[in-house]
Coordinates of C-alpha atoms and ligand atoms in Angstrom, one line a residue:
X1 CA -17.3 4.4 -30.0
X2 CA -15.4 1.7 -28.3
X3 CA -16.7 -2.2 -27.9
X4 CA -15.4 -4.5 -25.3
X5 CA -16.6 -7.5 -23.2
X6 CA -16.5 -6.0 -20.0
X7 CA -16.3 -3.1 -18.3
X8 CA -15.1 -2.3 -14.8
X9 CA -16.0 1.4 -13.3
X10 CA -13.2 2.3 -10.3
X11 CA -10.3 0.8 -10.1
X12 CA -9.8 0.6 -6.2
X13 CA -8.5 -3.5 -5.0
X14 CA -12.3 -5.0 -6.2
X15 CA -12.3 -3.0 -9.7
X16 CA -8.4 -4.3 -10.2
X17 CA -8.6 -7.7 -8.9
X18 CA -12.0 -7.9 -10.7
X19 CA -9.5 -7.2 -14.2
X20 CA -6.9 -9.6 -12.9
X21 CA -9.4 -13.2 -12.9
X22 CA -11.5 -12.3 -15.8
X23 CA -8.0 -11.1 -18.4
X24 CA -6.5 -14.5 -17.0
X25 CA -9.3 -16.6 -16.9
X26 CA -10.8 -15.7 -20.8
X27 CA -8.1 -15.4 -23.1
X28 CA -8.8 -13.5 -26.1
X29 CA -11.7 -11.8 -24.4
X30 CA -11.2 -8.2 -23.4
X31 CA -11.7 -6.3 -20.4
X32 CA -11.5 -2.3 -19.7
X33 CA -11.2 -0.6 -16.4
X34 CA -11.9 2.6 -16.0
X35 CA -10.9 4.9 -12.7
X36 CA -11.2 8.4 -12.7
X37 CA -8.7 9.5 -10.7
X38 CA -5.1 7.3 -10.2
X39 CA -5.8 3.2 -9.3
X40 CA -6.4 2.6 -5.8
X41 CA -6.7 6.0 -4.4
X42 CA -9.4 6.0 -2.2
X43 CA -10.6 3.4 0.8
X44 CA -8.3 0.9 -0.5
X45 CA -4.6 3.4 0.3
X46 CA -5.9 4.1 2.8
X47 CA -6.6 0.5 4.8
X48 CA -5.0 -0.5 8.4
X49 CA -5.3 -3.9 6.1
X50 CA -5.7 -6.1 8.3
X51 CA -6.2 -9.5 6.4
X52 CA -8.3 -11.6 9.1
X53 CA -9.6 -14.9 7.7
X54 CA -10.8 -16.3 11.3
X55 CA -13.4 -14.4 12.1
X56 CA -17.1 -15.1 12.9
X57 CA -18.8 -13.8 9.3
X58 CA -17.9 -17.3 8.0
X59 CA -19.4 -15.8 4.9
X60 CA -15.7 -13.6 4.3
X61 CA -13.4 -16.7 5.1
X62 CA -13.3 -18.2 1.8
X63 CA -13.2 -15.1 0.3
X64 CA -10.0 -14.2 2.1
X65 CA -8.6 -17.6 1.9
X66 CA -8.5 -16.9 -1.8
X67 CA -6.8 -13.8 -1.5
X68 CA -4.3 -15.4 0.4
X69 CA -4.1 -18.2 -2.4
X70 CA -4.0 -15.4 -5.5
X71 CA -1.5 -13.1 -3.7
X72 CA 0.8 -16.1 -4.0
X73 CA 0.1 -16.5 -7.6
X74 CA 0.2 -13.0 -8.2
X75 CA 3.9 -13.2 -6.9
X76 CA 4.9 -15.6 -8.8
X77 CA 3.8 -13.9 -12.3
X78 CA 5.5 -10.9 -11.5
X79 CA 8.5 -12.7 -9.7
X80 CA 8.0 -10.2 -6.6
X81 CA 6.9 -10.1 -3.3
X82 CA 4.3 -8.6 -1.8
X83 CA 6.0 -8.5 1.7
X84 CA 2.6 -10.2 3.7
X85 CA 3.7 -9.8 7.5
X86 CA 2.3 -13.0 8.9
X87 CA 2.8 -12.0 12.3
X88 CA -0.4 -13.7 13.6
X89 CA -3.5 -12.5 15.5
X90 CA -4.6 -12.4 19.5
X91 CA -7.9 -12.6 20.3
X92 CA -8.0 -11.0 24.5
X93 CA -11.5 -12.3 26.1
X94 CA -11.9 -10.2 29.4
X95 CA -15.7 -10.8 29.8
X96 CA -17.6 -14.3 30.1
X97 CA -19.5 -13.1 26.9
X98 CA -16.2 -12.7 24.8
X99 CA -14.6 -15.9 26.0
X100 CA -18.0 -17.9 24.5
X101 CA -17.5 -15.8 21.1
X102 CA -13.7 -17.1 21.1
X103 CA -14.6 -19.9 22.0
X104 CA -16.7 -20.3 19.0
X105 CA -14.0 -18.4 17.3
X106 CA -11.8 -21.3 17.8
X107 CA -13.8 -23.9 16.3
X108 CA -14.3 -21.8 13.2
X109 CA -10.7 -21.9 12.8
X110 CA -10.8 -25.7 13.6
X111 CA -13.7 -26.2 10.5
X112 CA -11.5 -24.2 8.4
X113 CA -8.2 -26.0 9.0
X114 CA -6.5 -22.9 10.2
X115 CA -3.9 -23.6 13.1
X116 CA -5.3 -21.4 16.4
X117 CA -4.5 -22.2 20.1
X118 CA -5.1 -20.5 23.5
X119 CA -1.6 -19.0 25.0
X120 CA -1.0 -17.8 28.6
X121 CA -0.9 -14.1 29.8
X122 CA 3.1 -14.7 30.0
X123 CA 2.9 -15.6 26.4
X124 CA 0.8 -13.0 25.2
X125 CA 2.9 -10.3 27.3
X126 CA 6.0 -11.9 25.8
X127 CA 4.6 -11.4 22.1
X128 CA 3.2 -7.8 22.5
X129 CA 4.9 -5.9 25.8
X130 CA 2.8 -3.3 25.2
X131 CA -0.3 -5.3 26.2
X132 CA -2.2 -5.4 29.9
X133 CA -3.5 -8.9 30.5
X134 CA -4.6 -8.5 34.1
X135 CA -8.3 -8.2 32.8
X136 CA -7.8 -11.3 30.2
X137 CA -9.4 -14.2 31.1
X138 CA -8.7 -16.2 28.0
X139 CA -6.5 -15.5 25.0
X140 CA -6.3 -17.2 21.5
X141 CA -3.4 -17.2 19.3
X142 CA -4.4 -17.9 15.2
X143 CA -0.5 -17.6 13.6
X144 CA -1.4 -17.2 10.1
X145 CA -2.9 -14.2 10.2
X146 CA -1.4 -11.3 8.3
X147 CA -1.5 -7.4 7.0
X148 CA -0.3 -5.9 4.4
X149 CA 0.2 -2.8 2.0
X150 CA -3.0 -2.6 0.4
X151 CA -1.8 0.0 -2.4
X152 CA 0.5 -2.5 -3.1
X153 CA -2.5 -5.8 -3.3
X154 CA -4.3 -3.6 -5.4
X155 CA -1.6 -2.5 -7.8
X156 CA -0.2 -6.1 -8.2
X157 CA -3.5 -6.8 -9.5
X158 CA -3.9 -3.9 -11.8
X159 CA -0.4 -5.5 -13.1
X160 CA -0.9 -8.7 -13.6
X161 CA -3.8 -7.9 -15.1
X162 CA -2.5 -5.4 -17.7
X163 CA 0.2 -8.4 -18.6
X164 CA -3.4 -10.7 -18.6
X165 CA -4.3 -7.7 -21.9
X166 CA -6.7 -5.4 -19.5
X167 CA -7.2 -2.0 -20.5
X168 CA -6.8 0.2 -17.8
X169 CA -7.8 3.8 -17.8
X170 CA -7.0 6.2 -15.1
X171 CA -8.1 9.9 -15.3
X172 CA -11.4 8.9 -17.0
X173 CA -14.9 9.9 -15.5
X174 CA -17.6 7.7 -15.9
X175 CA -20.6 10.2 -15.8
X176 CA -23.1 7.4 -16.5
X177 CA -24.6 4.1 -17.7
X178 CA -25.9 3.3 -21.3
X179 CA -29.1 1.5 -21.4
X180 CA -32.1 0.1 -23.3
X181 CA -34.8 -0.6 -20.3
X182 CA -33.3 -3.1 -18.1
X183 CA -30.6 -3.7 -20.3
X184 CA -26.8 -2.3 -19.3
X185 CA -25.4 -1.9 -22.8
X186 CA -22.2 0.4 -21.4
X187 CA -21.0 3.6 -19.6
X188 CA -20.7 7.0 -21.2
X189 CA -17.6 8.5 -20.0
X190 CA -15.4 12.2 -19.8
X191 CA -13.6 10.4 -23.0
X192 CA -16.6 8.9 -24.9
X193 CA -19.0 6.0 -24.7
X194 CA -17.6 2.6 -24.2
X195 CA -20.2 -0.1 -25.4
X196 CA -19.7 -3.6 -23.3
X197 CA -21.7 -7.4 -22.9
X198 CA -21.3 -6.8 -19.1
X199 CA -20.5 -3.7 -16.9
X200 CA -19.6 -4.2 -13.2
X201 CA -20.0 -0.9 -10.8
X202 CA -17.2 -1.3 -8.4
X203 CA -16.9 2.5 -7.7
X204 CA -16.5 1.9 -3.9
X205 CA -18.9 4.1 -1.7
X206 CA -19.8 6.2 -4.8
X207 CA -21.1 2.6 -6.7
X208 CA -25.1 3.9 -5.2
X209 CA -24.9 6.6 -7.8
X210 CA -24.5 4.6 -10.6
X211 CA -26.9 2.2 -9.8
X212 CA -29.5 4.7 -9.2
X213 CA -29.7 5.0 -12.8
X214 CA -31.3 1.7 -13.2
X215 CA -34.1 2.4 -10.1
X216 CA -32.0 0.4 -8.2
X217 CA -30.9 1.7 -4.3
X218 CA -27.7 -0.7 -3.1
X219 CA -28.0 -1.3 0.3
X220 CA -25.3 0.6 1.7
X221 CA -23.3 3.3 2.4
X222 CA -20.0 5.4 3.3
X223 CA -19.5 5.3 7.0
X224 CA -16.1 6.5 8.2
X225 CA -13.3 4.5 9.6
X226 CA -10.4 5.8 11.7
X227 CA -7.4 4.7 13.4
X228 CA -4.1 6.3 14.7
X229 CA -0.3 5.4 14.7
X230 CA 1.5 6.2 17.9
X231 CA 4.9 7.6 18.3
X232 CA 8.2 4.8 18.0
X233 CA 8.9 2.9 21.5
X234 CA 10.5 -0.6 22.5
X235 CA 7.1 -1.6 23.2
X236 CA 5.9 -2.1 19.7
X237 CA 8.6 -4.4 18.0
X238 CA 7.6 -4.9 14.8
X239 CA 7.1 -8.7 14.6
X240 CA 4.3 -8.5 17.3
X241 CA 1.0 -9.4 16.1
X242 CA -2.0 -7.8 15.5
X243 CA -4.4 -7.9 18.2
X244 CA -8.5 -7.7 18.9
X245 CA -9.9 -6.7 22.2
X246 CA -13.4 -7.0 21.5
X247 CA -13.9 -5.6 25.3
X248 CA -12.7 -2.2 24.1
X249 CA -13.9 -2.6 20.1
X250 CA -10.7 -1.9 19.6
X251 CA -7.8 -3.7 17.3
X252 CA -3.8 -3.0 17.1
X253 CA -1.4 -3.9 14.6
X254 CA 2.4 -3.2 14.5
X255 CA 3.4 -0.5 12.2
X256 CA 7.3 -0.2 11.8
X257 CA 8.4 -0.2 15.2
X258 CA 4.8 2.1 16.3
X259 CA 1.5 0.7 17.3
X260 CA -1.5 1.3 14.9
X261 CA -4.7 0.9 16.4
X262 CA -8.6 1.7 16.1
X263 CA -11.3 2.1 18.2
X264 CA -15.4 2.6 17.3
X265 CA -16.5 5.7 17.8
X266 CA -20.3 5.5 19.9
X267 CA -21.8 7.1 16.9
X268 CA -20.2 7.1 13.6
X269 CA -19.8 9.2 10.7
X270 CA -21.8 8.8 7.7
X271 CA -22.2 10.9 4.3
X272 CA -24.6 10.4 1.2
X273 CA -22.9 9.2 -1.6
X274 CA -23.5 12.1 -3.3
X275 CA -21.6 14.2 -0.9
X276 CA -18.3 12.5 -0.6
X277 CA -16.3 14.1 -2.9
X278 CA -14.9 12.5 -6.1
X279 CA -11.1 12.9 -4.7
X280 CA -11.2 12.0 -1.2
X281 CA -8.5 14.0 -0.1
X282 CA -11.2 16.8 -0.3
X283 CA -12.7 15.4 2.7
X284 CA -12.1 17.0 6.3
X285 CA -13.1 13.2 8.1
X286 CA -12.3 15.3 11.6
X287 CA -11.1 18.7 12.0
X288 CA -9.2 17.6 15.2
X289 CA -7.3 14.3 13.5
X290 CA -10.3 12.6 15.7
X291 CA -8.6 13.5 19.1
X292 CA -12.3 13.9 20.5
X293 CA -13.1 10.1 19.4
X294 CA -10.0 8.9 21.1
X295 CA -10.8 11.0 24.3
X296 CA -14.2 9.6 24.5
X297 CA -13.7 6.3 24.0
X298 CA -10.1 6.0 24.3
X299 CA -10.7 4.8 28.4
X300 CA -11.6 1.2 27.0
X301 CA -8.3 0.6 25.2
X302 CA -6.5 2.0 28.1
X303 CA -8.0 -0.9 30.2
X304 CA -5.1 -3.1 28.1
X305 CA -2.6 -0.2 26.8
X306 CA -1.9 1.2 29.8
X307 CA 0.8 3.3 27.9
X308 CA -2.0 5.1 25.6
X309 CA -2.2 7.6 27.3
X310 CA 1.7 9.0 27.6
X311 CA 2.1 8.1 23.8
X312 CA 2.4 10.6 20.9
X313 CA 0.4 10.2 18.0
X314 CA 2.1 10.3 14.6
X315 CA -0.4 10.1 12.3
X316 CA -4.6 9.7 11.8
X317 CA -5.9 8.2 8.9
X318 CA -9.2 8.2 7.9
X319 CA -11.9 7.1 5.1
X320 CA -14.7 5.7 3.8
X321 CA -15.7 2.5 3.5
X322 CA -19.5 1.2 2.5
X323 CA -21.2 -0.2 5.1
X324 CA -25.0 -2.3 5.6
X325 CA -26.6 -2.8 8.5
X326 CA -26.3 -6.6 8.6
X327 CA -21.8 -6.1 7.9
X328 CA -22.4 -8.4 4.4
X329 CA -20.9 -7.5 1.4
X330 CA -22.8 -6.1 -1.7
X331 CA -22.2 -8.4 -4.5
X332 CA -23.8 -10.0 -7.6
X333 CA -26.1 -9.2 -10.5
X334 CA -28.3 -6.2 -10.1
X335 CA -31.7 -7.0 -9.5
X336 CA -34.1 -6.2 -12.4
X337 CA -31.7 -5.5 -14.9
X338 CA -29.5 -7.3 -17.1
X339 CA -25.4 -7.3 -18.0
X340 CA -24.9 -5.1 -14.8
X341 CA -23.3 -6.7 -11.8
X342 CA -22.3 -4.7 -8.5
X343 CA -18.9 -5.4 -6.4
X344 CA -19.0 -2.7 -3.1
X345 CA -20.6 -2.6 0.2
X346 CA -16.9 -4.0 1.4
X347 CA -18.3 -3.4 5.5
X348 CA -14.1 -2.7 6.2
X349 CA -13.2 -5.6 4.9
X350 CA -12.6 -4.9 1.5
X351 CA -8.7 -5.9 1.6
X352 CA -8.8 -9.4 3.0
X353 CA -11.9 -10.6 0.6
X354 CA -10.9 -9.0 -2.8
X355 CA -9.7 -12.2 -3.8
X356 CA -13.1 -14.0 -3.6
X357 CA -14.7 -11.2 -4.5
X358 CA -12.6 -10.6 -7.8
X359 CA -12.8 -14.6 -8.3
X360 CA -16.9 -14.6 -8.1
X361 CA -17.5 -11.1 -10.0
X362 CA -15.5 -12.1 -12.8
X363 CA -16.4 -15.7 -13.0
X364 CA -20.8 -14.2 -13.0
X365 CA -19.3 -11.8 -15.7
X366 CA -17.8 -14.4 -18.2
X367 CA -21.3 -16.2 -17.6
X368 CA -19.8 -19.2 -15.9
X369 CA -21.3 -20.1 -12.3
X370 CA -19.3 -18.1 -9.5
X371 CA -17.6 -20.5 -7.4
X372 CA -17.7 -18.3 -4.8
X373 CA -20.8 -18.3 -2.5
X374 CA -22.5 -15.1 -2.1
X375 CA -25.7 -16.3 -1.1
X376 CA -25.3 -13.6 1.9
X377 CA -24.5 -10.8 -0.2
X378 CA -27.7 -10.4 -2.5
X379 CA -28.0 -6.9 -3.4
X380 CA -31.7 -7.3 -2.9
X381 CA -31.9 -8.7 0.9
X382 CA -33.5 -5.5 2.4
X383 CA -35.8 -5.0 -0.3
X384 CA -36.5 -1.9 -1.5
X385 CA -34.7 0.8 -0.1
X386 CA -33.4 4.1 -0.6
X387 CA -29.1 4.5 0.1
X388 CA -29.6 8.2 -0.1
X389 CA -32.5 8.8 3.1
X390 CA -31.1 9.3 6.5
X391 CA -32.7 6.5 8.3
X392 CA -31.1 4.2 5.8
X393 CA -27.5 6.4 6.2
X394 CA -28.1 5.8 10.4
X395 CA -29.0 2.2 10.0
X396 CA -25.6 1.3 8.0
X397 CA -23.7 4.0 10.6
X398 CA -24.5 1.9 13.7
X399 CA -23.8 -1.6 11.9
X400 CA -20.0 0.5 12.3
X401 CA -20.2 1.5 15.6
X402 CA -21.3 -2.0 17.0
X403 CA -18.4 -3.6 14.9
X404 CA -16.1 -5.6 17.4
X405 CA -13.9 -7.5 14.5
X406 CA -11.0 -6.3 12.8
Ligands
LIG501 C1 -9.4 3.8 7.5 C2 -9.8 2.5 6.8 C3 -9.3 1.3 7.4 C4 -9.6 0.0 6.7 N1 -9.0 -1.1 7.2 C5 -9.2 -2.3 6.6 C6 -8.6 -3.5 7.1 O1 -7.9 -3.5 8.1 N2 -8.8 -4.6 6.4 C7 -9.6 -4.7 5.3 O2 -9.7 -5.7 4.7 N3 -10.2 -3.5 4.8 C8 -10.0 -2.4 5.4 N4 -10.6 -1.2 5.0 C9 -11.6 -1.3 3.9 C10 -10.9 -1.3 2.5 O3 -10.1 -0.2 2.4 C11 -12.0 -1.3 1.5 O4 -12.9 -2.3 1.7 C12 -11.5 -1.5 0.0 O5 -10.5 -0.6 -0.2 C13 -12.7 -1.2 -0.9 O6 -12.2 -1.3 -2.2 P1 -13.1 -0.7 -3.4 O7 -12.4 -1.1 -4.7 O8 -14.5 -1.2 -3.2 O9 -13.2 0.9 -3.2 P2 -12.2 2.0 -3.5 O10 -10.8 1.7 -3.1 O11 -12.7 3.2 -2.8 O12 -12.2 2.2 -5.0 C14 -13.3 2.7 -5.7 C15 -12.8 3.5 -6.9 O13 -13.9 3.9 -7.8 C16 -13.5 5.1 -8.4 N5 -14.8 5.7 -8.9 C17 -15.9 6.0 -8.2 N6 -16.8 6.6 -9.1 C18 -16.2 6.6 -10.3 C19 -16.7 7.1 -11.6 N7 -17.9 7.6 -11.7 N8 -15.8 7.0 -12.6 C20 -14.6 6.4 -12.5 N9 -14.1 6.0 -11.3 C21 -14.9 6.1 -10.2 C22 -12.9 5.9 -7.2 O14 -12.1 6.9 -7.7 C23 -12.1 4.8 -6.5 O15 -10.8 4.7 -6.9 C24 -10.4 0.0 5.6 C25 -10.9 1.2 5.0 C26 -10.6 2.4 5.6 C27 -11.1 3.7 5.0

């Protein structure tokens, strides 16, 4: 039997970074993560990773400001880069309706001393050739935006937190949680128990299952997303930036000299926990690479890429990510028990807030007071519910569907 402070089921970018604040942060204290399969295999490799901090949930933006300030840090321990493109983000308003949300947009930035301005057509054109403005009737520029590898965010933090003294263990199952009542007292695993003051369920769209145990339904679940990399042309040089055209619910993003880009689907896919399977390559997300999606809906996005439809596609990458109906996070102390906290329901956002997410969880689990505010996120907002019914799947399927952000 093993004892440790804290434990940390799946190590995908919240488990890891989760291990990266609380090794650094409590010296002497120790932490063990435990991933079943190899770190950061699921959602998190597979991310377009866009890192937006300007956006109108003003509940992610210091979340994502901190991951922004950690990545730095995170360099600088291991004396390497993590190669964030800062290539900036458009925002294209084509309708009066979108030009009042960027217009809102804009002050965000403003309250959150991030640099954004309105550029010309010309400029836009000039920045990504393979846009069509003729529609745009206002467009906003925010130049610090950025993507990046995601595998690589998460790994840095599994790194720096293994130099911190965490305890990482990949190829271990946890098949459950060990209790007295309410109390979490540790996880029983394919490789023994592991007794701990504070487990955190960060097992991604699986995390429902483990909370079940306790009588406790997290409000979410895994709701497929989807995007596509085209073909190489001049039209995509790889210093454009990413762009949002919330007319189309679409976004882009440069991808080596290819365009990357995704569009909502009218109706989205959604599984039970239950049934996604434990490797997610098991998964067959669309047996066409989602060609029917793109044909549907791909008439909006050809409103401003007029190219899309001569263009090859490359590749299609899908996955899941846990979704709610109101797009907040899942985050906090579990509700009714004690030493088990939650970090999931990431609503596709996972990469840009991990930061303030690992900041907060591990800051709650060294019972200090999380300087993070996740007032929004309460695991208990909806009430009761049940994360395994259909009307509860549906519900957190078309929070997806409506999405507009990146
Ligand atoms: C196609 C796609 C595009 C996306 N684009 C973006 C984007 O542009 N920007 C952005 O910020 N986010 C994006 N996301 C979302 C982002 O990938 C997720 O929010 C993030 O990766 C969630 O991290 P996680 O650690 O919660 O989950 P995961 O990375 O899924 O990790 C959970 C881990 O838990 C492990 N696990 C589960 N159960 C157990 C168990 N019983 N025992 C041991 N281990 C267990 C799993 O094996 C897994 O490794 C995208 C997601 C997808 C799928």
């Amino acid at each position: 039997m093993k004892k440790t402070d804290l434990v940390i089921i799946g190590g995908g970018v919240f488990g890891c970074a989760i291990a990266y604040y609380y090794s650094k942060n409590n010296p002497g204290k120790q932490v063990i993560l435990v991933e079943r399969n190899e770190l950061n295999n699921a959602a998190t490799s597979r991310a377009a990773a866009l890192m937006t901090m300007v956006r109108s949930k003003r509940s992610y933006i210091p979340l994502t400001i901190e991951t922004f300030r950690v990545a730095k840090e995170m360099e600088e321990e291991l004396g390497e880069s993590l190669d964030f493109k800062v290539v900036g983000m458009m925002h294209v308003a084509a309708t009066d309706a979108k030009v009042k949300d960027l217009e809102e947009l804009m002050g965000i930035a403003k309250e959150y001393a991030q640099e954004a301005y309105y550029i010309s057509k010309e400029e836009a054109k000039k920045k990504a050739p393979w846009l069509k403005l003729d529609e745009a009737l206002k467009i906003g520029f925010v130049p610090n935006e950025a993507y990046c590898d995601p595998y690589m965010l998460g790994t840095f933090f599994a790194r720096c937190a293994r130099k911190h003294g965490a305890k990482i263990r990949q190829g271990v199952e946890v098949l459950g949680l060990i209790h007295e009542g309410k109390n979490v007292k540790g996880i029983r695993t394919t490789e023994g128990e592991i007794y701990a003051q504070t487990v955190v369920d960060a097992a991604g769209v699986w995390a429902p299952i483990l909370a079940k145990e306790m009588g406790v339904g997290l409000p979410m679940a895994p709701v497929r997303s989807q995007y596509w990399i085209t073909e190489r042309a001049d039209i995509f040089p790889t210093n454009s930036p990413m762009v949002l055209l919330p007319d189309a619910q679409a976004y882009a993003r440069p991808e080596g000299g290819s365009l990357l880009f995704g569009i909502r689907e009218k109706k989205s896919l959604v599984a039970s926990p239950q049934d996604v399977p434990k490797d997610i390559a098991d998964f067959v997300f669309s047996a066409d690479e989602g060609m029917d999606d793109l044909f549907e809906n791909g008439e909006r996005l050809a409103r401003f890429f007029p190219a899309f439809y001569d263009m090859g596609i490359k590749y299609y990458v899908a996955g899941f990510s846990g979704y709610t109906p109101d797009s907040q996070l899942v985050l906090g102390g579990v509700p009714g028990t004690e030493g088990f906290l939650v970090a999931s329901g990431c609503c596709g956002a996972g990469i840009s807030v991990a930061g303030g997410v690992g900041l907060g969880i591990a800051e709650m689990a060294s019972g200090r007071s999380n300087p993070m505010d996740f007032s929004e996120f309460e695991i208990s907002r909806f009430g009761n519910i049940n994360p395994f019914s259909e009307e509860w799947l549906n519900k957190c399927a078309s929070a997806r569907s409506n999405k507009v952000s990146g």
